């Protein structure tokens, strides 16, 4: 890696190569002046990227309001109540504010207006002592009506009108409007006017109690009964989530998503504190303290109102007990095999403007998205690097494997990606020992673009997954017919840092592929694989073959995937955000602000698509998932419930094609009831004397290294044991249970087939 120019010293720690190892970025690059001006000059809506630069906006004094958009207020209501002394009667004013398409209400006493007036006078006096340029001659507070007239007014209506005029006069002056005490008075922050986050919502300064996490290991003693502290935080409530952040740091500290367990309760019995509000979901019980009983009631009422109006889809139960409802008329497209899927994912990554979310069981940074590769333009790591340099935030969540059992080397994937640019953040989860998670894995494959287009299914962005309908067994690059039907890609090479051309973005001195301008191979280096013959090794040398492609055939890969748009894509983004934020708070190494808390976009803007994947059609879509407390901080098994419901309600036949087939619950080693549902449905068809058929198609051998003919392949033998136990061996198997009721007639209802690829 070339050295930086002399004399350049930045606070940011860049990726360097020491003793042959890549060290990732540890600090975000500061936002430049042009980007700040772009964020501050927004006249209609603020981009979501503001949420990633709150500290920069604060340090640069960028006002939170939309430029050129007026702010108007009206005192719409008054409430009279007695103070704690029960002698003096106080009036609470409800102030309705409008800023463009955003409207919100704040409640203030007359003393709050007085405090604001004093703060502005003090600030004016301080600013008058500083030298000002000619363009800063705007009058400050001299022409603003004082509050003394309102104080002497006895009639509530007159006082109400006077306060309204007073506040509108202040809001017309940029000096007053952007003062931080005025922003606190108006309950305004940099997150207030981001259209993609939904309506303005509720905001304000509160005291937050530490702890309350409902996940084992995240609290000091139990659920903070014995060890807690109070901290000043700025709370923001939107239509489907709430967050709090440290005002002095300008960093979002925690995000609480609305879910069916969402509750808001007020009172000492729920909070063990005076004027407390208890807010809880499946993952956390959050306790906040307000300044008065009325404020606690107001906050409770408004939070519940926002949850019922904008967040009702997330707090209500849905089919299969899923976390989101059915999305009608959704643009969707499905894929069989990886060729079309990889190409569309690559193009969608190129179209990203704000965010890219990726989670995989395995990710290979050097995998090519479009083939045959004639350069590095469509290589995954180079795509992500280009987008990161353009300001797109890339968040990657990888499964952290048990290294003795799997050779996918997620640590190499993490270090490689994070060495490209500080806008690329990579986290791995779980820590198997500390979280006591040994037999479980994250097996999701998900790519979300700008929370508007989402790809999901069974295809990792990894070696060996790309294939097409030809399922080629060889790839020597000698026969032109081998690339028939594959997409040809741009041959232009991007110059290296010193003007020279480096194939596939490999820096000087690093191992890289040969010249690809005339390449006709579809699988380069480690991508040409046969995991039965040999598992992947030396993944840090991606362009070197690890099996002899002239002697050993490759193992084809068949899998399915889909892409969805709009609200369904927002649902998948919400799932990723939940997992990302959970990992951030669960693992101490990710609590640094370099790894941001992610915010879900509002579904109110979900149909404003930045682009569409070609070939998409309208469909009825519901996002289902399988998560547990260790993986996402919540529990859901909607996929299993949907499987069982589909089997129970099937009319004529079921086709099952899967990598594994392990079921038939026995209450000990296997818990899922897919096999039980199949037996139940077949027996029903048999008793009704109706035709019915189940087709099960499996790989002949599981995808693990080893030769079972010579006694090897322990992993293969273990998987085969449970597969045969599900199909035909033992009293709990499908065939054995069918034979009890129908003897040999079970063959008329179910068949098992194995795919032999090599």
mmCIF file of C-alpha atoms in Angstrom, residues 180-462:
data_model
loop_
_atom_site.group_PDB
_atom_site.id
_atom_site.type_symbol
_atom_site.label_atom_id
_atom_site.label_comp_id
_atom_site.label_asym_id
_atom_site.label_seq_id
_atom_site.Cartn_x
_atom_site.Cartn_y
_atom_site.Cartn_z
ATOM 1 C CA UNK A 180 -29.910 26.107 21.214
ATOM 2 C CA UNK A 181 -32.246 27.195 24.035
ATOM 3 C CA UNK A 182 -34.883 28.023 21.447
ATOM 4 C CA UNK A 183 -34.417 24.587 19.864
ATOM 5 C CA UNK A 184 -34.919 22.955 23.259
ATOM 6 C CA UNK A 185 -38.009 25.118 23.842
ATOM 7 C CA UNK A 186 -39.423 23.934 20.490
ATOM 8 C CA UNK A 187 -38.320 20.301 21.026
ATOM 9 C CA UNK A 188 -36.264 20.347 17.819
ATOM 10 C CA UNK A 189 -33.131 18.371 16.930
ATOM 11 C CA UNK A 190 -31.248 17.498 13.708
ATOM 12 C CA UNK A 191 -33.453 14.361 13.436
ATOM 13 C CA UNK A 192 -36.710 16.327 13.495
ATOM 14 C CA UNK A 193 -37.176 17.064 9.801
ATOM 15 C CA UNK A 194 -35.870 13.970 8.053
ATOM 16 C CA UNK A 195 -38.778 12.897 5.869
ATOM 17 C CA UNK A 196 -37.644 9.267 5.652
ATOM 18 C CA UNK A 197 -37.933 8.966 9.440
ATOM 19 C CA UNK A 198 -41.599 9.901 9.342
ATOM 20 C CA UNK A 199 -43.482 12.703 11.137
ATOM 21 C CA UNK A 200 -41.812 15.047 13.590
ATOM 22 C CA UNK A 201 -42.991 12.968 16.539
ATOM 23 C CA UNK A 202 -42.186 13.725 20.158
ATOM 24 C CA UNK A 203 -38.836 14.992 21.436
ATOM 25 C CA UNK A 204 -37.362 16.406 24.593
ATOM 26 C CA UNK A 205 -34.765 16.236 27.305
ATOM 27 C CA UNK A 206 -35.304 13.515 29.899
ATOM 28 C CA UNK A 207 -33.484 11.565 32.586
ATOM 29 C CA UNK A 208 -32.878 7.956 31.596
ATOM 30 C CA UNK A 209 -32.163 5.116 33.987
ATOM 31 C CA UNK A 210 -29.421 2.688 33.036
ATOM 32 C CA UNK A 211 -30.004 -1.027 32.573
ATOM 33 C CA UNK A 212 -33.361 -2.577 31.828
ATOM 34 C CA UNK A 213 -32.139 -4.934 29.131
ATOM 35 C CA UNK A 214 -34.109 -8.163 29.070
ATOM 36 C CA UNK A 215 -31.205 -10.103 27.555
ATOM 37 C CA UNK A 216 -28.951 -12.027 29.916
ATOM 38 C CA UNK A 217 -25.529 -10.428 30.330
ATOM 39 C CA UNK A 218 -26.421 -6.824 29.447
ATOM 40 C CA UNK A 219 -27.204 -5.604 32.996
ATOM 41 C CA UNK A 220 -25.015 -5.165 36.051
ATOM 42 C CA UNK A 221 -27.254 -6.986 38.534
ATOM 43 C CA UNK A 222 -30.372 -8.558 37.087
ATOM 44 C CA UNK A 223 -32.678 -5.933 35.630
ATOM 45 C CA UNK A 224 -31.004 -2.890 37.244
ATOM 46 C CA UNK A 225 -32.748 -3.360 40.614
ATOM 47 C CA UNK A 226 -29.575 -2.766 42.602
ATOM 48 C CA UNK A 227 -27.154 -0.970 40.309
ATOM 49 C CA UNK A 228 -28.262 1.931 38.103
ATOM 50 C CA UNK A 229 -27.635 5.599 37.400
ATOM 51 C CA UNK A 230 -29.580 8.494 35.919
ATOM 52 C CA UNK A 231 -28.278 10.248 32.810
ATOM 53 C CA UNK A 232 -29.501 13.256 30.851
ATOM 54 C CA UNK A 233 -30.535 12.238 27.327
ATOM 55 C CA UNK A 234 -32.456 13.656 24.388
ATOM 56 C CA UNK A 235 -35.390 11.363 23.590
ATOM 57 C CA UNK A 236 -36.861 11.167 20.069
ATOM 58 C CA UNK A 237 -40.085 9.259 19.382
ATOM 59 C CA UNK A 238 -40.986 8.496 15.759
ATOM 60 C CA UNK A 239 -43.809 6.492 14.203
ATOM 61 C CA UNK A 240 -42.221 3.043 14.580
ATOM 62 C CA UNK A 241 -39.363 3.464 17.050
ATOM 63 C CA UNK A 242 -37.828 5.706 19.665
ATOM 64 C CA UNK A 243 -34.225 6.571 20.405
ATOM 65 C CA UNK A 244 -32.168 8.547 22.833
ATOM 66 C CA UNK A 245 -28.839 10.245 22.289
ATOM 67 C CA UNK A 246 -26.243 12.097 24.288
ATOM 68 C CA UNK A 247 -26.727 15.830 23.615
ATOM 69 C CA UNK A 248 -23.081 16.676 24.208
ATOM 70 C CA UNK A 249 -21.734 13.873 22.000
ATOM 71 C CA UNK A 250 -24.243 14.077 19.158
ATOM 72 C CA UNK A 251 -24.391 10.273 18.885
ATOM 73 C CA UNK A 252 -27.453 8.028 18.924
ATOM 74 C CA UNK A 253 -26.956 5.714 21.902
ATOM 75 C CA UNK A 254 -29.919 3.355 21.703
ATOM 76 C CA UNK A 255 -32.867 2.535 19.429
ATOM 77 C CA UNK A 256 -36.019 0.811 20.722
ATOM 78 C CA UNK A 257 -38.251 -0.640 18.002
ATOM 79 C CA UNK A 258 -41.994 -0.946 18.446
ATOM 80 C CA UNK A 259 -43.104 -4.594 18.584
ATOM 81 C CA UNK A 260 -46.131 -6.571 19.875
ATOM 82 C CA UNK A 261 -44.656 -6.425 23.387
ATOM 83 C CA UNK A 262 -44.529 -2.614 23.294
ATOM 84 C CA UNK A 263 -46.030 -1.045 26.421
ATOM 85 C CA UNK A 264 -46.035 2.412 28.051
ATOM 86 C CA UNK A 265 -46.904 2.673 31.732
ATOM 87 C CA UNK A 266 -46.817 5.542 34.238
ATOM 88 C CA UNK A 267 -46.494 5.487 37.987
ATOM 89 C CA UNK A 268 -44.241 4.546 40.842
ATOM 90 C CA UNK A 269 -45.497 0.962 40.820
ATOM 91 C CA UNK A 270 -44.019 0.463 37.321
ATOM 92 C CA UNK A 271 -40.955 2.693 37.552
ATOM 93 C CA UNK A 272 -40.063 2.792 41.280
ATOM 94 C CA UNK A 273 -39.516 6.526 40.877
ATOM 95 C CA UNK A 274 -41.554 9.715 41.036
ATOM 96 C CA UNK A 275 -42.837 11.033 37.702
ATOM 97 C CA UNK A 276 -41.448 8.004 35.901
ATOM 98 C CA UNK A 277 -42.519 6.478 32.584
ATOM 99 C CA UNK A 278 -41.866 2.827 31.764
ATOM 100 C CA UNK A 279 -41.387 2.010 28.059
ATOM 101 C CA UNK A 280 -40.782 -1.595 27.137
ATOM 102 C CA UNK A 281 -40.592 -3.943 24.191
ATOM 103 C CA UNK A 282 -39.427 -7.534 23.906
ATOM 104 C CA UNK A 283 -35.759 -6.623 24.383
ATOM 105 C CA UNK A 284 -35.728 -3.841 26.982
ATOM 106 C CA UNK A 285 -37.596 -2.054 29.754
ATOM 107 C CA UNK A 286 -36.628 1.620 29.557
ATOM 108 C CA UNK A 287 -37.324 3.907 32.529
ATOM 109 C CA UNK A 288 -37.343 7.675 32.037
ATOM 110 C CA UNK A 289 -38.004 10.428 34.584
ATOM 111 C CA UNK A 290 -39.998 13.554 33.815
ATOM 112 C CA UNK A 291 -40.104 16.873 35.669
ATOM 113 C CA UNK A 292 -43.753 16.665 36.727
ATOM 114 C CA UNK A 293 -46.769 14.402 36.870
ATOM 115 C CA UNK A 294 -48.407 16.212 33.954
ATOM 116 C CA UNK A 295 -45.298 15.860 31.792
ATOM 117 C CA UNK A 296 -45.163 12.131 32.534
ATOM 118 C CA UNK A 297 -48.806 11.779 31.519
ATOM 119 C CA UNK A 298 -48.218 13.850 28.367
ATOM 120 C CA UNK A 299 -45.230 11.781 27.303
ATOM 121 C CA UNK A 300 -47.079 8.531 27.955
ATOM 122 C CA UNK A 301 -50.107 9.684 25.971
ATOM 123 C CA UNK A 302 -48.089 10.921 22.981
ATOM 124 C CA UNK A 303 -45.867 7.838 22.781
ATOM 125 C CA UNK A 304 -48.907 5.577 22.788
ATOM 126 C CA UNK A 305 -50.627 7.753 20.189
ATOM 127 C CA UNK A 306 -47.631 7.567 17.838
ATOM 128 C CA UNK A 307 -47.403 3.791 18.334
ATOM 129 C CA UNK A 308 -51.108 3.299 17.579
ATOM 130 C CA UNK A 309 -51.154 5.595 14.534
ATOM 131 C CA UNK A 310 -47.855 5.197 12.709
ATOM 132 C CA UNK A 311 -46.603 2.036 14.402
ATOM 133 C CA UNK A 312 -49.798 -0.016 14.581
ATOM 134 C CA UNK A 313 -48.419 -2.495 12.018
ATOM 135 C CA UNK A 314 -45.594 -3.351 14.398
ATOM 136 C CA UNK A 315 -47.458 -3.509 17.703
ATOM 137 C CA UNK A 316 -50.325 -5.668 16.399
ATOM 138 C CA UNK A 317 -50.267 -9.476 15.903
ATOM 139 C CA UNK A 318 -50.094 -10.816 12.355
ATOM 140 C CA UNK A 319 -50.437 -14.051 10.438
ATOM 141 C CA UNK A 320 -48.056 -16.773 11.663
ATOM 142 C CA UNK A 321 -47.211 -14.451 14.609
ATOM 143 C CA UNK A 322 -44.858 -12.583 12.285
ATOM 144 C CA UNK A 323 -43.407 -9.189 13.151
ATOM 145 C CA UNK A 324 -44.919 -7.533 10.045
ATOM 146 C CA UNK A 325 -48.183 -7.905 8.107
ATOM 147 C CA UNK A 326 -48.869 -9.023 4.539
ATOM 148 C CA UNK A 327 -47.808 -6.414 1.972
ATOM 149 C CA UNK A 328 -50.231 -6.289 -0.910
ATOM 150 C CA UNK A 329 -49.269 -5.312 -4.451
ATOM 151 C CA UNK A 330 -45.528 -5.512 -3.795
ATOM 152 C CA UNK A 331 -43.012 -5.393 -6.627
ATOM 153 C CA UNK A 332 -41.097 -8.680 -6.468
ATOM 154 C CA UNK A 333 -38.972 -11.018 -8.560
ATOM 155 C CA UNK A 334 -37.676 -14.502 -7.862
ATOM 156 C CA UNK A 335 -34.494 -16.228 -8.986
ATOM 157 C CA UNK A 336 -33.388 -19.806 -9.534
ATOM 158 C CA UNK A 337 -29.567 -20.060 -9.494
ATOM 159 C CA UNK A 338 -27.093 -17.303 -8.827
ATOM 160 C CA UNK A 339 -26.344 -15.839 -12.261
ATOM 161 C CA UNK A 340 -29.346 -13.521 -12.462
ATOM 162 C CA UNK A 341 -29.355 -12.900 -8.717
ATOM 163 C CA UNK A 342 -25.700 -11.842 -8.559
ATOM 164 C CA UNK A 343 -26.086 -9.588 -11.604
ATOM 165 C CA UNK A 344 -29.128 -7.790 -10.175
ATOM 166 C CA UNK A 345 -27.530 -7.437 -6.743
ATOM 167 C CA UNK A 346 -24.414 -5.961 -8.325
ATOM 168 C CA UNK A 347 -26.434 -3.435 -10.318
ATOM 169 C CA UNK A 348 -28.530 -2.530 -7.271
ATOM 170 C CA UNK A 349 -25.375 -1.914 -5.241
ATOM 171 C CA UNK A 350 -24.226 0.472 -7.964
ATOM 172 C CA UNK A 351 -27.542 2.345 -7.681
ATOM 173 C CA UNK A 352 -27.298 2.818 -3.883
ATOM 174 C CA UNK A 353 -27.398 6.438 -2.686
ATOM 175 C CA UNK A 354 -27.532 6.266 1.132
ATOM 176 C CA UNK A 355 -27.209 2.848 2.749
ATOM 177 C CA UNK A 356 -26.214 -0.728 1.964
ATOM 178 C CA UNK A 357 -27.015 -3.501 4.451
ATOM 179 C CA UNK A 358 -25.573 -6.993 3.940
ATOM 180 C CA UNK A 359 -25.811 -10.038 6.153
ATOM 181 C CA UNK A 360 -24.454 -13.433 5.111
ATOM 182 C CA UNK A 361 -23.472 -16.748 6.562
ATOM 183 C CA UNK A 362 -20.371 -16.409 4.406
ATOM 184 C CA UNK A 363 -19.152 -13.476 2.342
ATOM 185 C CA UNK A 364 -16.219 -13.531 -0.074
ATOM 186 C CA UNK A 365 -15.030 -9.963 -0.773
ATOM 187 C CA UNK A 366 -13.416 -10.921 -4.096
ATOM 188 C CA UNK A 367 -16.459 -12.623 -5.637
ATOM 189 C CA UNK A 368 -17.536 -11.310 -9.052
ATOM 190 C CA UNK A 369 -21.140 -10.228 -9.477
ATOM 191 C CA UNK A 370 -21.275 -10.339 -13.298
ATOM 192 C CA UNK A 371 -19.413 -12.892 -15.399
ATOM 193 C CA UNK A 372 -17.209 -13.609 -17.199
ATOM 194 C CA UNK A 373 -15.095 -10.982 -15.449
ATOM 195 C CA UNK A 374 -13.098 -8.754 -17.780
ATOM 196 C CA UNK A 375 -11.843 -6.476 -15.012
ATOM 197 C CA UNK A 376 -12.492 -5.561 -11.409
ATOM 198 C CA UNK A 377 -15.482 -3.292 -12.004
ATOM 199 C CA UNK A 378 -18.057 -5.875 -10.886
ATOM 200 C CA UNK A 379 -16.055 -7.381 -8.036
ATOM 201 C CA UNK A 380 -17.957 -7.106 -4.766
ATOM 202 C CA UNK A 381 -15.274 -5.405 -2.683
ATOM 203 C CA UNK A 382 -14.588 -2.868 -5.427
ATOM 204 C CA UNK A 383 -18.293 -2.045 -5.750
ATOM 205 C CA UNK A 384 -18.568 -1.470 -2.003
ATOM 206 C CA UNK A 385 -15.417 0.626 -2.010
ATOM 207 C CA UNK A 386 -16.736 2.861 -4.807
ATOM 208 C CA UNK A 387 -20.023 3.403 -3.025
ATOM 209 C CA UNK A 388 -18.295 4.101 0.298
ATOM 210 C CA UNK A 389 -16.135 6.729 -1.386
ATOM 211 C CA UNK A 390 -19.347 8.321 -2.672
ATOM 212 C CA UNK A 391 -20.643 8.663 0.904
ATOM 213 C CA UNK A 392 -22.866 5.578 1.046
ATOM 214 C CA UNK A 393 -22.880 3.883 4.464
ATOM 215 C CA UNK A 394 -22.145 0.155 4.142
ATOM 216 C CA UNK A 395 -23.029 -2.088 7.093
ATOM 217 C CA UNK A 396 -22.125 -5.779 6.920
ATOM 218 C CA UNK A 397 -23.136 -8.333 9.544
ATOM 219 C CA UNK A 398 -21.369 -11.690 9.291
ATOM 220 C CA UNK A 399 -21.766 -14.989 11.069
ATOM 221 C CA UNK A 400 -18.789 -15.606 13.342
ATOM 222 C CA UNK A 401 -17.995 -19.256 12.865
ATOM 223 C CA UNK A 402 -16.354 -21.780 15.174
ATOM 224 C CA UNK A 403 -13.001 -21.845 13.416
ATOM 225 C CA UNK A 404 -12.274 -25.469 14.280
ATOM 226 C CA UNK A 405 -15.506 -26.561 12.592
ATOM 227 C CA UNK A 406 -15.748 -24.212 9.585
ATOM 228 C CA UNK A 407 -13.160 -22.710 7.282
ATOM 229 C CA UNK A 408 -15.098 -19.699 5.960
ATOM 230 C CA UNK A 409 -12.648 -17.271 7.657
ATOM 231 C CA UNK A 410 -15.075 -14.449 8.460
ATOM 232 C CA UNK A 411 -12.227 -12.580 10.163
ATOM 233 C CA UNK A 412 -10.475 -12.235 6.797
ATOM 234 C CA UNK A 413 -13.706 -10.994 5.194
ATOM 235 C CA UNK A 414 -14.128 -8.409 7.945
ATOM 236 C CA UNK A 415 -10.560 -7.119 7.811
ATOM 237 C CA UNK A 416 -10.558 -6.973 4.027
ATOM 238 C CA UNK A 417 -13.757 -4.960 3.766
ATOM 239 C CA UNK A 418 -12.976 -2.589 6.626
ATOM 240 C CA UNK A 419 -9.581 -1.804 5.170
ATOM 241 C CA UNK A 420 -11.222 -0.312 2.074
ATOM 242 C CA UNK A 421 -12.923 2.760 3.553
ATOM 243 C CA UNK A 422 -14.222 3.996 6.952
ATOM 244 C CA UNK A 423 -17.773 4.101 5.578
ATOM 245 C CA UNK A 424 -17.695 0.284 5.508
ATOM 246 C CA UNK A 425 -18.547 -1.168 8.922
ATOM 247 C CA UNK A 426 -18.407 -4.921 9.559
ATOM 248 C CA UNK A 427 -19.536 -6.765 12.671
ATOM 249 C CA UNK A 428 -19.423 -10.483 13.445
ATOM 250 C CA UNK A 429 -21.810 -12.360 15.706
ATOM 251 C CA UNK A 430 -22.029 -14.365 17.910
ATOM 252 C CA UNK A 431 -19.184 -14.994 20.323
ATOM 253 C CA UNK A 432 -19.945 -18.663 20.833
ATOM 254 C CA UNK A 433 -18.315 -19.104 24.239
ATOM 255 C CA UNK A 434 -19.523 -15.929 25.984
ATOM 256 C CA UNK A 435 -23.048 -16.198 24.555
ATOM 257 C CA UNK A 436 -23.207 -19.979 25.097
ATOM 258 C CA UNK A 437 -24.259 -20.449 21.461
ATOM 259 C CA UNK A 438 -22.573 -23.515 19.989
ATOM 260 C CA UNK A 439 -25.113 -25.436 17.919
ATOM 261 C CA UNK A 440 -26.825 -22.438 16.291
ATOM 262 C CA UNK A 441 -25.830 -20.165 13.409
ATOM 263 C CA UNK A 442 -26.919 -17.065 11.522
ATOM 264 C CA UNK A 443 -27.858 -18.507 8.152
ATOM 265 C CA UNK A 444 -29.531 -15.473 6.587
ATOM 266 C CA UNK A 445 -28.583 -14.036 3.228
ATOM 267 C CA UNK A 446 -29.817 -10.479 2.843
ATOM 268 C CA UNK A 447 -28.891 -7.373 0.846
ATOM 269 C CA UNK A 448 -30.845 -4.135 1.407
ATOM 270 C CA UNK A 449 -30.355 -1.019 -0.722
ATOM 271 C CA UNK A 450 -31.473 2.345 0.726
ATOM 272 C CA UNK A 451 -34.121 0.466 2.741
ATOM 273 C CA UNK A 452 -36.180 0.450 -0.478
ATOM 274 C CA UNK A 453 -35.026 -2.637 -2.408
ATOM 275 C CA UNK A 454 -34.087 -5.871 -0.649
ATOM 276 C CA UNK A 455 -32.686 -9.197 -1.881
ATOM 277 C CA UNK A 456 -33.066 -12.322 0.231
ATOM 278 C CA UNK A 457 -32.968 -16.078 -0.113
ATOM 279 C CA UNK A 458 -30.466 -18.905 -0.045
ATOM 280 C CA UNK A 459 -27.498 -17.395 -1.894
ATOM 281 C CA UNK A 460 -24.479 -16.069 -0.015
ATOM 282 C CA UNK A 461 -22.296 -13.551 -1.820
ATOM 283 C CA UNK A 462 -19.539 -16.110 -1.652
#
